CSV table of C-alpha atoms in Angstrom, one decimal:
chain,number,residue,atom,x,y,z
Z,18,UNK,CA,103.4,-21.7,14.0
Z,19,UNK,CA,100.9,-19.1,12.9
Z,20,UNK,CA,98.7,-18.0,15.7
Z,21,UNK,CA,94.9,-18.6,15.2
Z,22,UNK,CA,93.0,-15.7,13.6
Z,23,UNK,CA,90.3,-16.0,16.2
Z,24,UNK,CA,92.0,-15.4,19.5
Z,25,UNK,CA,91.4,-17.8,22.5
Z,26,UNK,CA,91.4,-16.8,26.2
Z,27,UNK,CA,94.6,-16.2,28.1
Z,28,UNK,CA,96.4,-19.4,29.1
Z,29,UNK,CA,96.6,-20.2,32.9
Z,30,UNK,CA,100.3,-19.1,33.2
Z,31,UNK,CA,100.0,-15.9,31.1
Z,32,UNK,CA,100.8,-12.7,33.0
Z,33,UNK,CA,97.7,-10.5,33.4
Z,34,UNK,CA,98.3,-7.4,31.3
Z,35,UNK,CA,97.9,-3.9,33.0
Z,36,UNK,CA,94.4,-2.6,33.1
Z,37,UNK,CA,95.4,0.5,31.0
Z,38,UNK,CA,96.8,-1.7,28.3
Z,39,UNK,CA,93.6,-3.9,28.2
Z,40,UNK,CA,91.4,-0.8,28.0
Z,41,UNK,CA,93.5,0.6,25.2
Z,42,UNK,CA,93.2,-2.6,23.2
Z,43,UNK,CA,89.5,-2.6,24.0
Z,44,UNK,CA,89.1,1.0,22.6
Z,45,UNK,CA,91.4,0.3,19.6
Z,46,UNK,CA,89.5,-2.8,18.6
Z,47,UNK,CA,86.1,-1.1,19.1
Z,48,UNK,CA,87.3,1.9,17.0
Z,49,UNK,CA,88.6,-0.6,14.4
Z,50,UNK,CA,85.1,-2.2,14.3
Z,51,UNK,CA,83.4,1.1,13.9
Z,52,UNK,CA,85.9,2.1,11.1
Z,53,UNK,CA,85.3,-1.2,9.3
Z,54,UNK,CA,81.5,-0.6,9.4
Z,55,UNK,CA,82.0,3.1,8.3
Z,56,UNK,CA,84.2,2.1,5.4
Z,57,UNK,CA,81.7,-0.5,4.2
Z,58,UNK,CA,78.8,1.8,4.6
Z,59,UNK,CA,80.3,4.8,2.8
Z,60,UNK,CA,81.6,2.6,0.0
Z,61,UNK,CA,78.1,1.2,-0.6
Z,62,UNK,CA,76.7,4.7,-0.4
Z,63,UNK,CA,79.3,5.9,-3.0
Z,64,UNK,CA,78.1,3.1,-5.3
Z,65,UNK,CA,74.5,4.4,-5.4
Z,66,UNK,CA,75.1,8.2,-5.3
I,14,UNK,CA,49.9,-15.0,-14.4
I,15,UNK,CA,51.7,-12.0,-15.8
I,16,UNK,CA,55.3,-11.4,-14.9
I,17,UNK,CA,55.0,-7.6,-14.6
I,18,UNK,CA,57.2,-5.3,-12.5
I,19,UNK,CA,54.9,-5.9,-9.4
I,20,UNK,CA,55.1,-9.7,-9.4
I,21,UNK,CA,58.9,-9.6,-10.3
I,22,UNK,CA,59.6,-7.1,-7.5
I,23,UNK,CA,57.7,-9.2,-5.0
I,24,UNK,CA,59.6,-12.3,-6.2
I,25,UNK,CA,62.9,-10.4,-5.9
I,26,UNK,CA,62.1,-9.2,-2.3
I,27,UNK,CA,60.9,-12.7,-1.3
I,28,UNK,CA,64.0,-14.3,-2.8
I,29,UNK,CA,66.5,-11.9,-1.1
I,30,UNK,CA,64.7,-11.8,2.3
I,31,UNK,CA,64.3,-15.5,2.2
I,32,UNK,CA,68.1,-15.8,2.0
I,33,UNK,CA,68.6,-13.0,4.5
I,34,UNK,CA,66.3,-14.3,7.3
I,35,UNK,CA,68.2,-17.6,7.5
I,36,UNK,CA,71.2,-15.8,8.9
I,37,UNK,CA,69.7,-13.5,11.6
I,38,UNK,CA,67.4,-16.4,12.6
I,39,UNK,CA,70.6,-18.3,13.4
I,40,UNK,CA,72.9,-15.5,14.8
I,41,UNK,CA,70.3,-14.2,17.2
I,42,UNK,CA,70.3,-17.5,19.0
I,43,UNK,CA,74.0,-18.2,18.5
I,44,UNK,CA,75.1,-14.9,20.0
I,45,UNK,CA,73.2,-15.7,23.2
I,46,UNK,CA,74.5,-19.3,23.2
I,47,UNK,CA,78.1,-17.9,22.9
I,48,UNK,CA,77.4,-15.5,25.8
I,49,UNK,CA,76.2,-18.4,27.9
I,50,UNK,CA,79.2,-20.6,26.9
I,51,UNK,CA,81.6,-17.8,27.8
I,52,UNK,CA,79.8,-17.1,31.1
I,53,UNK,CA,80.1,-20.8,32.0
I,54,UNK,CA,83.8,-20.8,31.0
I,55,UNK,CA,84.4,-17.9,33.3
I,56,UNK,CA,82.6,-19.4,36.2
I,57,UNK,CA,83.7,-23.0,35.9
I,58,UNK,CA,87.0,-22.8,33.8
I,59,UNK,CA,86.0,-26.1,32.2
I,60,UNK,CA,87.8,-26.4,28.9
I,61,UNK,CA,84.7,-27.8,27.1
I,62,UNK,CA,83.0,-24.4,27.3
I,63,UNK,CA,86.1,-22.6,25.9
I,64,UNK,CA,86.4,-25.2,23.1
I,65,UNK,CA,82.7,-24.9,22.2
I,66,UNK,CA,82.9,-21.1,22.2
I,67,UNK,CA,85.9,-21.1,19.9
I,68,UNK,CA,84.2,-23.5,17.6
I,69,UNK,CA,80.8,-21.7,17.4
I,70,UNK,CA,82.2,-18.2,17.2
I,71,UNK,CA,83.8,-19.0,13.8
I,72,UNK,CA,80.4,-20.1,12.5
I,73,UNK,CA,78.8,-17.0,14.1
I,74,UNK,CA,81.3,-14.7,12.4
I,75,UNK,CA,80.6,-16.2,9.0
I,76,UNK,CA,76.8,-16.2,9.4
I,77,UNK,CA,76.9,-12.6,10.7
I,78,UNK,CA,78.9,-11.5,7.6
I,79,UNK,CA,76.5,-13.2,5.2
I,80,UNK,CA,73.5,-11.8,7.1
I,81,UNK,CA,74.9,-8.2,6.7
I,82,UNK,CA,75.6,-8.7,3.0
I,83,UNK,CA,72.2,-10.1,2.2
I,84,UNK,CA,70.5,-7.4,4.4
I,85,UNK,CA,72.1,-4.5,2.6
I,86,UNK,CA,70.5,-5.7,-0.7
I,87,UNK,CA,67.0,-5.4,0.8
I,88,UNK,CA,67.6,-1.8,1.9
I,89,UNK,CA,68.5,-1.0,-1.7
I,90,UNK,CA,65.3,-2.6,-2.9
I,91,UNK,CA,63.2,-0.1,-0.9
I,92,UNK,CA,64.6,2.5,-3.2
I,93,UNK,CA,64.8,0.6,-6.5
I,94,UNK,CA,61.7,-1.6,-6.5
I,95,UNK,CA,59.5,-0.1,-3.8
I,96,UNK,CA,60.1,3.7,-4.2
I,97,UNK,CA,56.4,4.5,-3.8
I,98,UNK,CA,56.2,2.5,-0.6
I,99,UNK,CA,59.3,4.4,0.6
I,100,UNK,CA,57.9,7.7,-0.3
I,101,UNK,CA,54.5,6.9,1.3
I,102,UNK,CA,55.6,5.4,4.6
I,103,UNK,CA,59.3,6.4,4.9
I,104,UNK,CA,58.4,9.0,7.5
I,105,UNK,CA,56.8,6.3,9.7
I,106,UNK,CA,59.1,3.3,9.4
I,107,UNK,CA,62.3,4.9,8.1
I,108,UNK,CA,63.2,6.0,11.7
I,109,UNK,CA,62.7,2.5,13.0
I,110,UNK,CA,65.1,1.0,10.5
I,111,UNK,CA,67.5,3.9,11.3
I,112,UNK,CA,67.3,3.1,15.0
I,113,UNK,CA,68.0,-0.5,14.1
I,114,UNK,CA,71.3,0.5,12.5
I,115,UNK,CA,72.2,3.1,15.2
I,116,UNK,CA,71.3,1.1,18.3
I,117,UNK,CA,71.7,-2.5,17.3
I,118,UNK,CA,73.8,-3.0,14.1
I,119,UNK,CA,76.6,-0.6,15.2
I,120,UNK,CA,76.7,-2.3,18.6
I,121,UNK,CA,77.0,-5.8,17.1
I,122,UNK,CA,79.4,-4.9,14.3
I,123,UNK,CA,81.8,-2.8,16.5
I,124,UNK,CA,82.0,-5.3,19.4
I,125,UNK,CA,82.4,-8.2,17.1
I,126,UNK,CA,86.0,-7.3,16.5
I,127,UNK,CA,86.8,-7.5,20.2
I,128,UNK,CA,84.9,-10.8,20.4
I,129,UNK,CA,86.9,-12.3,17.5
I,130,UNK,CA,90.4,-10.8,18.0
I,131,UNK,CA,90.7,-9.6,21.5
I,132,UNK,CA,90.3,-12.3,24.1
I,133,UNK,CA,93.9,-12.3,25.2
I,134,UNK,CA,94.3,-8.5,24.5
I,135,UNK,CA,91.5,-7.1,26.5
I,136,UNK,CA,91.2,-9.8,29.2
I,137,UNK,CA,88.4,-12.1,30.2
I,138,UNK,CA,85.9,-9.6,31.7
I,139,UNK,CA,86.0,-7.0,28.9
I,140,UNK,CA,85.8,-9.9,26.4
I,141,UNK,CA,82.7,-11.3,28.1
I,142,UNK,CA,81.2,-7.8,28.2
I,143,UNK,CA,81.7,-7.6,24.4
I,144,UNK,CA,80.1,-11.0,23.8
I,145,UNK,CA,77.1,-10.0,25.9
I,146,UNK,CA,76.9,-6.7,24.0
I,147,UNK,CA,76.8,-8.5,20.7
I,148,UNK,CA,74.1,-10.8,22.0
I,149,UNK,CA,72.0,-7.9,23.3
I,150,UNK,CA,72.6,-6.1,20.0
I,151,UNK,CA,71.1,-9.0,18.0
I,152,UNK,CA,68.0,-8.9,20.2
I,153,UNK,CA,67.7,-5.1,19.9
I,154,UNK,CA,68.0,-5.5,16.1
I,155,UNK,CA,65.2,-8.0,16.0
I,156,UNK,CA,63.1,-5.6,18.1
I,157,UNK,CA,63.4,-2.8,15.6
I,158,UNK,CA,62.9,-4.9,12.5
I,159,UNK,CA,59.9,-6.6,14.1
I,160,UNK,CA,58.5,-3.1,15.2
I,161,UNK,CA,58.7,-2.0,11.5
I,162,UNK,CA,57.2,-5.1,10.1
I,163,UNK,CA,54.5,-5.4,12.8
I,164,UNK,CA,53.5,-1.8,12.1
I,165,UNK,CA,52.9,-2.9,8.5
I,166,UNK,CA,50.6,-5.7,9.8
I,167,UNK,CA,48.8,-3.6,12.4
I,168,UNK,CA,49.4,0.1,11.6
I,169,UNK,CA,48.5,2.8,14.1
I,170,UNK,CA,49.8,6.2,15.3
I,171,UNK,CA,49.9,7.8,11.9
I,172,UNK,CA,48.0,10.3,9.7
I,173,UNK,CA,48.0,11.3,6.1
I,174,UNK,CA,49.8,14.5,5.2
I,175,UNK,CA,48.4,17.0,2.7
I,176,UNK,CA,50.4,15.3,-0.1
I,177,UNK,CA,49.0,11.9,0.7
I,178,UNK,CA,52.1,10.5,2.4
I,179,UNK,CA,51.9,9.0,5.9
I,180,UNK,CA,53.5,10.8,8.9
I,181,UNK,CA,53.8,9.5,12.4
I,182,UNK,CA,51.6,11.2,14.9
I,183,UNK,CA,52.7,9.1,17.9
I,184,UNK,CA,55.9,7.1,17.6
I,185,UNK,CA,55.1,5.1,20.8
I,186,UNK,CA,52.0,3.8,19.1
I,187,UNK,CA,53.9,3.2,15.9
I,188,UNK,CA,56.6,1.1,17.7
I,189,UNK,CA,54.4,-0.6,20.3
I,190,UNK,CA,51.7,-1.5,17.8
I,191,UNK,CA,49.3,-4.3,18.7
I,192,UNK,CA,51.1,-7.2,17.0
I,193,UNK,CA,54.6,-6.3,18.2
I,194,UNK,CA,54.7,-8.1,21.6
I,195,UNK,CA,53.6,-11.5,20.3
I,196,UNK,CA,55.4,-11.3,17.0
I,197,UNK,CA,58.7,-10.2,18.7
I,198,UNK,CA,58.5,-13.0,21.3
I,199,UNK,CA,57.6,-15.5,18.5
I,200,UNK,CA,60.6,-14.5,16.4
I,201,UNK,CA,63.1,-14.5,19.2
I,202,UNK,CA,62.0,-17.9,20.4
I,203,UNK,CA,62.1,-19.1,16.8
I,204,UNK,CA,65.7,-17.9,16.5
I,205,UNK,CA,66.7,-19.7,19.8
I,206,UNK,CA,65.0,-22.8,18.5
I,207,UNK,CA,66.7,-22.6,15.1
I,208,UNK,CA,70.1,-22.3,16.9
I,209,UNK,CA,69.3,-25.2,19.3
I,210,UNK,CA,68.4,-27.5,16.4
I,211,UNK,CA,71.6,-26.7,14.5
I,212,UNK,CA,73.7,-27.1,17.7
I,213,UNK,CA,71.9,-30.3,18.5
I,214,UNK,CA,72.3,-31.7,15.0
I,215,UNK,CA,76.0,-30.8,14.9
I,216,UNK,CA,76.6,-32.3,18.4
I,217,UNK,CA,74.7,-35.5,17.5
I,218,UNK,CA,76.7,-35.8,14.3
I,219,UNK,CA,80.0,-35.4,16.2
I,220,UNK,CA,78.8,-38.1,18.7
I,221,UNK,CA,77.9,-40.4,15.9
I,222,UNK,CA,81.3,-39.9,14.3
I,223,UNK,CA,83.0,-40.1,17.7
I,224,UNK,CA,84.5,-36.6,17.6
I,225,UNK,CA,85.1,-34.2,20.5
I,226,UNK,CA,83.0,-36.4,22.8
I,227,UNK,CA,83.0,-34.2,25.9
I,228,UNK,CA,82.2,-31.0,24.0
I,229,UNK,CA,79.5,-32.7,21.9
I,230,UNK,CA,77.8,-34.2,25.0
I,231,UNK,CA,77.8,-30.8,26.7
I,232,UNK,CA,76.4,-29.0,23.7
I,233,UNK,CA,73.8,-31.7,23.1
I,234,UNK,CA,72.6,-31.3,26.7
I,235,UNK,CA,72.3,-27.5,26.3
I,236,UNK,CA,70.4,-27.7,23.1
I,237,UNK,CA,68.1,-30.5,24.2
I,238,UNK,CA,67.3,-28.4,27.3
I,239,UNK,CA,66.6,-25.4,25.1
I,240,UNK,CA,64.3,-27.5,22.8
I,241,UNK,CA,62.4,-29.1,25.7
I,242,UNK,CA,61.7,-25.8,27.4
I,243,UNK,CA,61.3,-23.4,24.5
I,244,UNK,CA,59.5,-25.5,21.9
I,245,UNK,CA,56.3,-25.9,24.0
I,246,UNK,CA,56.5,-22.3,25.1
I,247,UNK,CA,56.7,-21.3,21.4
I,248,UNK,CA,53.4,-23.1,20.7
I,249,UNK,CA,51.8,-20.9,23.4
I,250,UNK,CA,53.4,-17.7,22.0
I,251,UNK,CA,52.5,-18.7,18.4
I,252,UNK,CA,48.9,-19.2,19.5
I,253,UNK,CA,48.9,-15.7,21.1
I,254,UNK,CA,50.3,-14.3,17.8
I,255,UNK,CA,47.4,-16.1,15.9
I,256,UNK,CA,44.8,-14.6,18.3
I,257,UNK,CA,46.2,-11.1,17.7
I,258,UNK,CA,46.2,-11.7,13.9
I,259,UNK,CA,42.6,-12.9,14.1
I,260,UNK,CA,41.6,-9.7,15.8
I,261,UNK,CA,43.4,-7.3,13.5
I,262,UNK,CA,43.9,-9.3,10.2
I,263,UNK,CA,41.0,-11.8,10.0
I,264,UNK,CA,41.5,-12.3,6.3
I,265,UNK,CA,45.0,-13.6,6.9
I,266,UNK,CA,43.8,-16.1,9.6
I,267,UNK,CA,40.9,-17.2,7.3
I,268,UNK,CA,43.5,-17.9,4.6
I,269,UNK,CA,45.9,-19.7,7.0
I,270,UNK,CA,43.0,-21.9,8.2
I,271,UNK,CA,41.3,-22.4,4.8
I,272,UNK,CA,38.0,-21.0,6.0
I,273,UNK,CA,35.9,-19.8,3.1
I,274,UNK,CA,32.6,-19.4,4.9
I,275,UNK,CA,31.7,-17.3,7.9
I,276,UNK,CA,30.2,-19.6,10.4
I,277,UNK,CA,30.2,-21.1,13.9
I,278,UNK,CA,32.2,-24.3,14.6
I,279,UNK,CA,35.1,-23.4,12.3
I,280,UNK,CA,37.3,-26.5,11.9
I,281,UNK,CA,41.1,-26.8,12.3
I,282,UNK,CA,42.1,-28.4,9.0
I,283,UNK,CA,44.9,-30.9,9.2
I,284,UNK,CA,45.0,-31.3,5.4
I,285,UNK,CA,43.3,-29.7,2.5
I,286,UNK,CA,43.8,-28.3,-1.0
I,287,UNK,CA,42.6,-24.8,-1.1
I,288,UNK,CA,41.1,-23.7,-4.5
I,289,UNK,CA,40.9,-19.9,-4.8
I,290,UNK,CA,38.8,-19.9,-8.0
I,291,UNK,CA,36.2,-22.4,-6.6
I,292,UNK,CA,36.3,-20.8,-3.2
I,293,UNK,CA,36.6,-24.1,-1.4
I,294,UNK,CA,39.2,-26.4,0.2
I,295,UNK,CA,39.2,-29.8,-1.5
I,296,UNK,CA,39.8,-33.0,0.4
I,297,UNK,CA,39.6,-31.2,3.7
I,298,UNK,CA,40.3,-33.3,6.8
I,299,UNK,CA,39.8,-31.4,10.0
I,300,UNK,CA,38.5,-31.2,13.6
I,301,UNK,CA,35.1,-29.4,13.7
I,302,UNK,CA,34.9,-26.5,16.1
I,303,UNK,CA,38.5,-26.5,17.0
I,304,UNK,CA,39.4,-23.5,14.8
I,305,UNK,CA,36.7,-21.3,16.5
I,306,UNK,CA,37.9,-22.5,19.9
I,307,UNK,CA,41.5,-21.7,19.2
I,308,UNK,CA,41.0,-18.1,17.9
I,309,UNK,CA,37.8,-17.1,19.9
I,310,UNK,CA,38.0,-19.4,22.9
I,311,UNK,CA,34.6,-20.9,22.1
I,312,UNK,CA,33.9,-23.8,19.7
I,313,UNK,CA,30.5,-22.3,18.9
I,314,UNK,CA,31.8,-18.8,18.1
I,315,UNK,CA,31.0,-17.4,14.7
I,316,UNK,CA,34.4,-16.7,13.0
I,317,UNK,CA,34.9,-14.8,9.7
I,318,UNK,CA,35.7,-16.8,6.6
I,319,UNK,CA,37.1,-15.4,3.4
I,320,UNK,CA,33.5,-14.7,2.1
I,321,UNK,CA,33.5,-11.7,4.5
I,322,UNK,CA,36.0,-10.0,2.3
I,323,UNK,CA,35.8,-8.9,-1.4
I,324,UNK,CA,37.8,-11.2,-3.7
I,325,UNK,CA,40.3,-8.4,-4.4
I,326,UNK,CA,41.0,-8.1,-0.6
I,327,UNK,CA,41.8,-11.7,-0.1
I,328,UNK,CA,45.4,-13.0,0.2
I,329,UNK,CA,46.6,-15.9,-2.0
I,330,UNK,CA,45.2,-18.8,0.0
I,331,UNK,CA,47.1,-21.9,-1.1
I,332,UNK,CA,50.5,-20.5,-0.2
I,333,UNK,CA,49.3,-19.0,3.1
I,334,UNK,CA,47.5,-22.2,4.1
I,335,UNK,CA,50.4,-24.6,3.3
I,336,UNK,CA,53.2,-22.3,4.7
I,337,UNK,CA,51.3,-22.1,7.9
I,338,UNK,CA,51.0,-25.9,8.1
I,339,UNK,CA,54.7,-26.4,7.4
I,340,UNK,CA,55.6,-24.0,10.2
I,341,UNK,CA,53.2,-25.6,12.7
I,342,UNK,CA,54.5,-29.1,11.6
I,343,UNK,CA,58.1,-28.1,12.1
I,344,UNK,CA,57.1,-26.6,15.5
I,345,UNK,CA,55.5,-29.8,16.7
I,346,UNK,CA,58.5,-31.8,15.4
I,347,UNK,CA,60.8,-29.6,17.6
I,348,UNK,CA,58.4,-30.2,20.6
I,349,UNK,CA,58.6,-33.9,20.0
I,350,UNK,CA,62.4,-33.9,19.6
I,351,UNK,CA,62.7,-31.8,22.8
I,352,UNK,CA,60.5,-34.2,24.8
I,353,UNK,CA,62.2,-37.3,23.3
I,354,UNK,CA,65.6,-35.8,24.3
I,355,UNK,CA,64.3,-35.0,27.8
I,356,UNK,CA,63.1,-38.6,28.1
I,357,UNK,CA,66.3,-40.3,27.0
I,358,UNK,CA,68.2,-37.8,29.3
I,359,UNK,CA,66.1,-38.9,32.3
I,360,UNK,CA,66.8,-42.5,31.4
I,361,UNK,CA,70.5,-41.6,31.3
I,362,UNK,CA,70.8,-42.7,27.7
I,363,UNK,CA,71.2,-39.3,26.0
I,364,UNK,CA,74.9,-40.1,25.0
I,365,UNK,CA,74.2,-43.5,23.5
I,366,UNK,CA,70.7,-43.0,21.9
I,367,UNK,CA,71.9,-43.5,18.3
I,368,UNK,CA,68.5,-43.3,16.8
I,369,UNK,CA,67.8,-40.0,18.6
I,370,UNK,CA,71.2,-38.6,17.4
I,371,UNK,CA,70.3,-39.6,13.8
I,372,UNK,CA,66.9,-37.9,14.1
I,373,UNK,CA,68.6,-34.8,15.4
I,374,UNK,CA,71.0,-34.7,12.4
I,375,UNK,CA,68.1,-35.1,10.0
I,376,UNK,CA,66.0,-32.4,11.8
I,377,UNK,CA,68.9,-29.8,12.1
I,378,UNK,CA,67.3,-27.6,9.4
I,379,UNK,CA,63.9,-27.7,11.0
I,380,UNK,CA,64.2,-24.3,12.6
I,381,UNK,CA,65.2,-22.7,9.3
I,382,UNK,CA,62.3,-24.3,7.5
I,383,UNK,CA,59.9,-23.2,10.3
I,384,UNK,CA,61.2,-19.6,10.2
I,385,UNK,CA,60.9,-19.4,6.4
I,386,UNK,CA,57.4,-20.9,6.3
I,387,UNK,CA,56.3,-18.7,9.2
I,388,UNK,CA,57.4,-15.5,7.4
I,389,UNK,CA,55.9,-16.7,4.1
I,390,UNK,CA,52.5,-17.3,5.8
I,391,UNK,CA,52.8,-13.9,7.6
I,392,UNK,CA,53.8,-11.9,4.5
I,393,UNK,CA,51.7,-13.6,1.9
I,394,UNK,CA,48.8,-13.6,4.3
I,395,UNK,CA,49.1,-9.8,4.6
I,396,UNK,CA,48.4,-9.4,0.8
I,397,UNK,CA,47.1,-7.6,-1.1
I,398,UNK,CA,48.2,-5.0,1.3
I,399,UNK,CA,51.8,-3.8,2.0
I,400,UNK,CA,50.5,-1.8,5.0
I,401,UNK,CA,47.4,-3.7,6.1
I,402,UNK,CA,44.2,-2.0,5.2
I,403,UNK,CA,46.0,1.3,4.2
I,404,UNK,CA,48.3,0.8,1.2
I,405,UNK,CA,48.0,-1.9,-1.4
I,406,UNK,CA,51.2,-3.7,-2.6
I,407,UNK,CA,50.2,-2.9,-6.2
I,408,UNK,CA,50.2,0.8,-5.3
I,409,UNK,CA,53.6,0.7,-3.6
I,410,UNK,CA,55.8,-0.6,-6.5
I,411,UNK,CA,58.3,1.6,-8.4
I,412,UNK,CA,57.3,2.8,-11.9
I,413,UNK,CA,60.1,0.7,-13.4
I,414,UNK,CA,60.0,-1.6,-16.5
I,415,UNK,CA,59.6,-5.4,-15.8
I,416,UNK,CA,62.7,-6.1,-17.8
I,417,UNK,CA,64.9,-4.1,-15.4
I,418,UNK,CA,63.5,-6.0,-12.4
I,419,UNK,CA,63.9,-9.3,-14.2
I,420,UNK,CA,67.5,-8.6,-15.0
I,421,UNK,CA,68.4,-7.7,-11.4
I,422,UNK,CA,66.5,-10.7,-10.1
I,423,UNK,CA,68.5,-13.0,-12.4
I,424,UNK,CA,71.7,-11.3,-11.2
I,425,UNK,CA,70.7,-11.8,-7.6
I,426,UNK,CA,69.9,-15.4,-8.2
I,427,UNK,CA,73.3,-16.1,-9.8
I,428,UNK,CA,75.3,-14.2,-7.2
I,429,UNK,CA,73.4,-15.6,-4.3
I,430,UNK,CA,73.7,-19.1,-5.6
I,431,UNK,CA,77.5,-18.7,-5.8
I,432,UNK,CA,78.2,-16.7,-2.6
I,433,UNK,CA,75.8,-18.3,-0.3
I,434,UNK,CA,76.4,-21.8,-1.5
I,435,UNK,CA,80.1,-21.3,-0.8
I,436,UNK,CA,79.4,-19.8,2.6
I,437,UNK,CA,76.9,-22.5,3.6
I,438,UNK,CA,79.3,-25.3,2.4
I,439,UNK,CA,82.2,-23.8,4.4
I,440,UNK,CA,80.0,-23.7,7.5
I,441,UNK,CA,78.9,-27.3,6.9
I,442,UNK,CA,82.6,-28.2,6.6
I,443,UNK,CA,83.4,-26.5,9.8
I,444,UNK,CA,80.5,-28.2,11.6
I,445,UNK,CA,81.5,-31.7,10.2
I,446,UNK,CA,85.0,-31.2,11.5
I,447,UNK,CA,83.7,-30.5,15.0
I,448,UNK,CA,85.2,-28.5,17.9
I,449,UNK,CA,88.9,-28.7,18.9
I,450,UNK,CA,89.2,-30.8,22.0
I,451,UNK,CA,91.7,-31.4,24.8
I,452,UNK,CA,90.9,-35.2,24.6
I,453,UNK,CA,93.5,-37.6,23.4
I,454,UNK,CA,92.7,-38.7,19.8
I,455,UNK,CA,91.4,-42.3,19.6
I,456,UNK,CA,94.1,-44.9,19.3
I,457,UNK,CA,94.4,-46.5,15.8
I,458,UNK,CA,94.5,-50.3,16.2
I,459,UNK,CA,93.9,-53.0,13.6
I,460,UNK,CA,92.2,-55.4,16.1
I,461,UNK,CA,88.7,-55.2,17.4
I,462,UNK,CA,89.2,-53.0,20.5
I,463,UNK,CA,89.1,-54.8,23.8
I,464,UNK,CA,88.1,-58.2,22.3
I,465,UNK,CA,89.7,-61.4,23.3
I,466,UNK,CA,90.2,-62.1,19.6
I,467,UNK,CA,92.1,-58.9,19.1
I,468,UNK,CA,94.3,-59.6,22.2
I,469,UNK,CA,94.9,-63.1,21.1
I,470,UNK,CA,95.9,-62.1,17.6
I,471,UNK,CA,98.2,-59.5,19.0
I,472,UNK,CA,99.9,-61.9,21.4
I,473,UNK,CA,100.3,-64.6,18.7
I,474,UNK,CA,101.9,-62.0,16.4
I,475,UNK,CA,104.2,-60.9,19.2
I,476,UNK,CA,105.3,-64.5,19.9
I,477,UNK,CA,105.9,-65.3,16.2
I,478,UNK,CA,107.9,-62.0,15.8
């Protein structure tokens, strides 16, 4: 079954990931968010310049 | 009425901002609601809070996306339709809009990814931090936008440069202009109420259709609590905003109230039909003295009417007057629904009050209507000025042909009708489906549940079989 796009919280029995891994994911997703904003912003800017 | 570039540009901005404001008005409140839900999930571990979070976060993401798309269009219009305005005041309010992007939008947009895709990956605490960051980001965003708009209503802290453009002499004064505190509070509370009305309507609909009972009951309680506490507070804050407007923009308040004559004992008109040409309000029904008492604290105070201003300095009265009444009407409707909800809750009938649930479903758009009407009364009431008392709207428009503005307006109307109708319908579909739940689905039986007749029919059928 395909996992849901919007992720839910860890289940009760799930092992807790190491802190370093959680922080890496946190940084990666944040950078991904910034990149998405930057791509959209520069694409829109390219349209008008 | 001539459809020149000025009127068409105003219509275009009104159309696009009218669509845009619907989304932030909803997402500001929804982001805080999500932070509260996640906080409650973390502390209690009750599945209803997790289910509600996962349900409303989808709607938040869609609304946020549509808010961004509709907001970008307005930024373009500052250049295309309002280039003189941009050239004149860009040095003053440009930085405020820049701060909004840097300190608020980037915060919301970059942490949204963690909120949507990272709960398992980053763990509970970092995810909660991200949700709170997005919620704070929406509030910071509202602060900067309200700072820029409030400066246009009550400008200060600027001077004219040699070339006639405006430059900021004191950014603290520009940002913390006189109308910012009351207008910012009024807008944030309006956003919370808008969200509360939608959540209440959706929860009531789910209860009426017997879906996700536990989640819907919880969400209904949270939204009724918000309505009962915040709607009366909003009346007080709205009053304060009106008092500030009366002090700095008396023509706007005179138009909102339909006061043509400067006099003591100004009435509060409950109904009327303002006639700008005849300079009177036909069929006026009002309470004498109440208007003076509301804005000046004394029923006998002499309060300015529109006759104190030259006809070319008066705003369009009919729209301002009626938009204000619609906003106030919706506000009191929300106060009434909040108190009604609190009463049935105290009587322990909140889950079964079908009539109340139906009223909530019907009133779900009340917050949106109030926000739109409030902004119409604030912005039309500021006319004929784009920066009150400093720069006229007619002097701020771009030197572009009316045909160009008409073409882009038609384009926007067609695209918005398609994109936002599809988005709104999808959100309504999600809402009608209701949250996922851990409850067992209701059993499908052909007999009336629990009735002796049903039991009897079933036993007879078993015996015959």
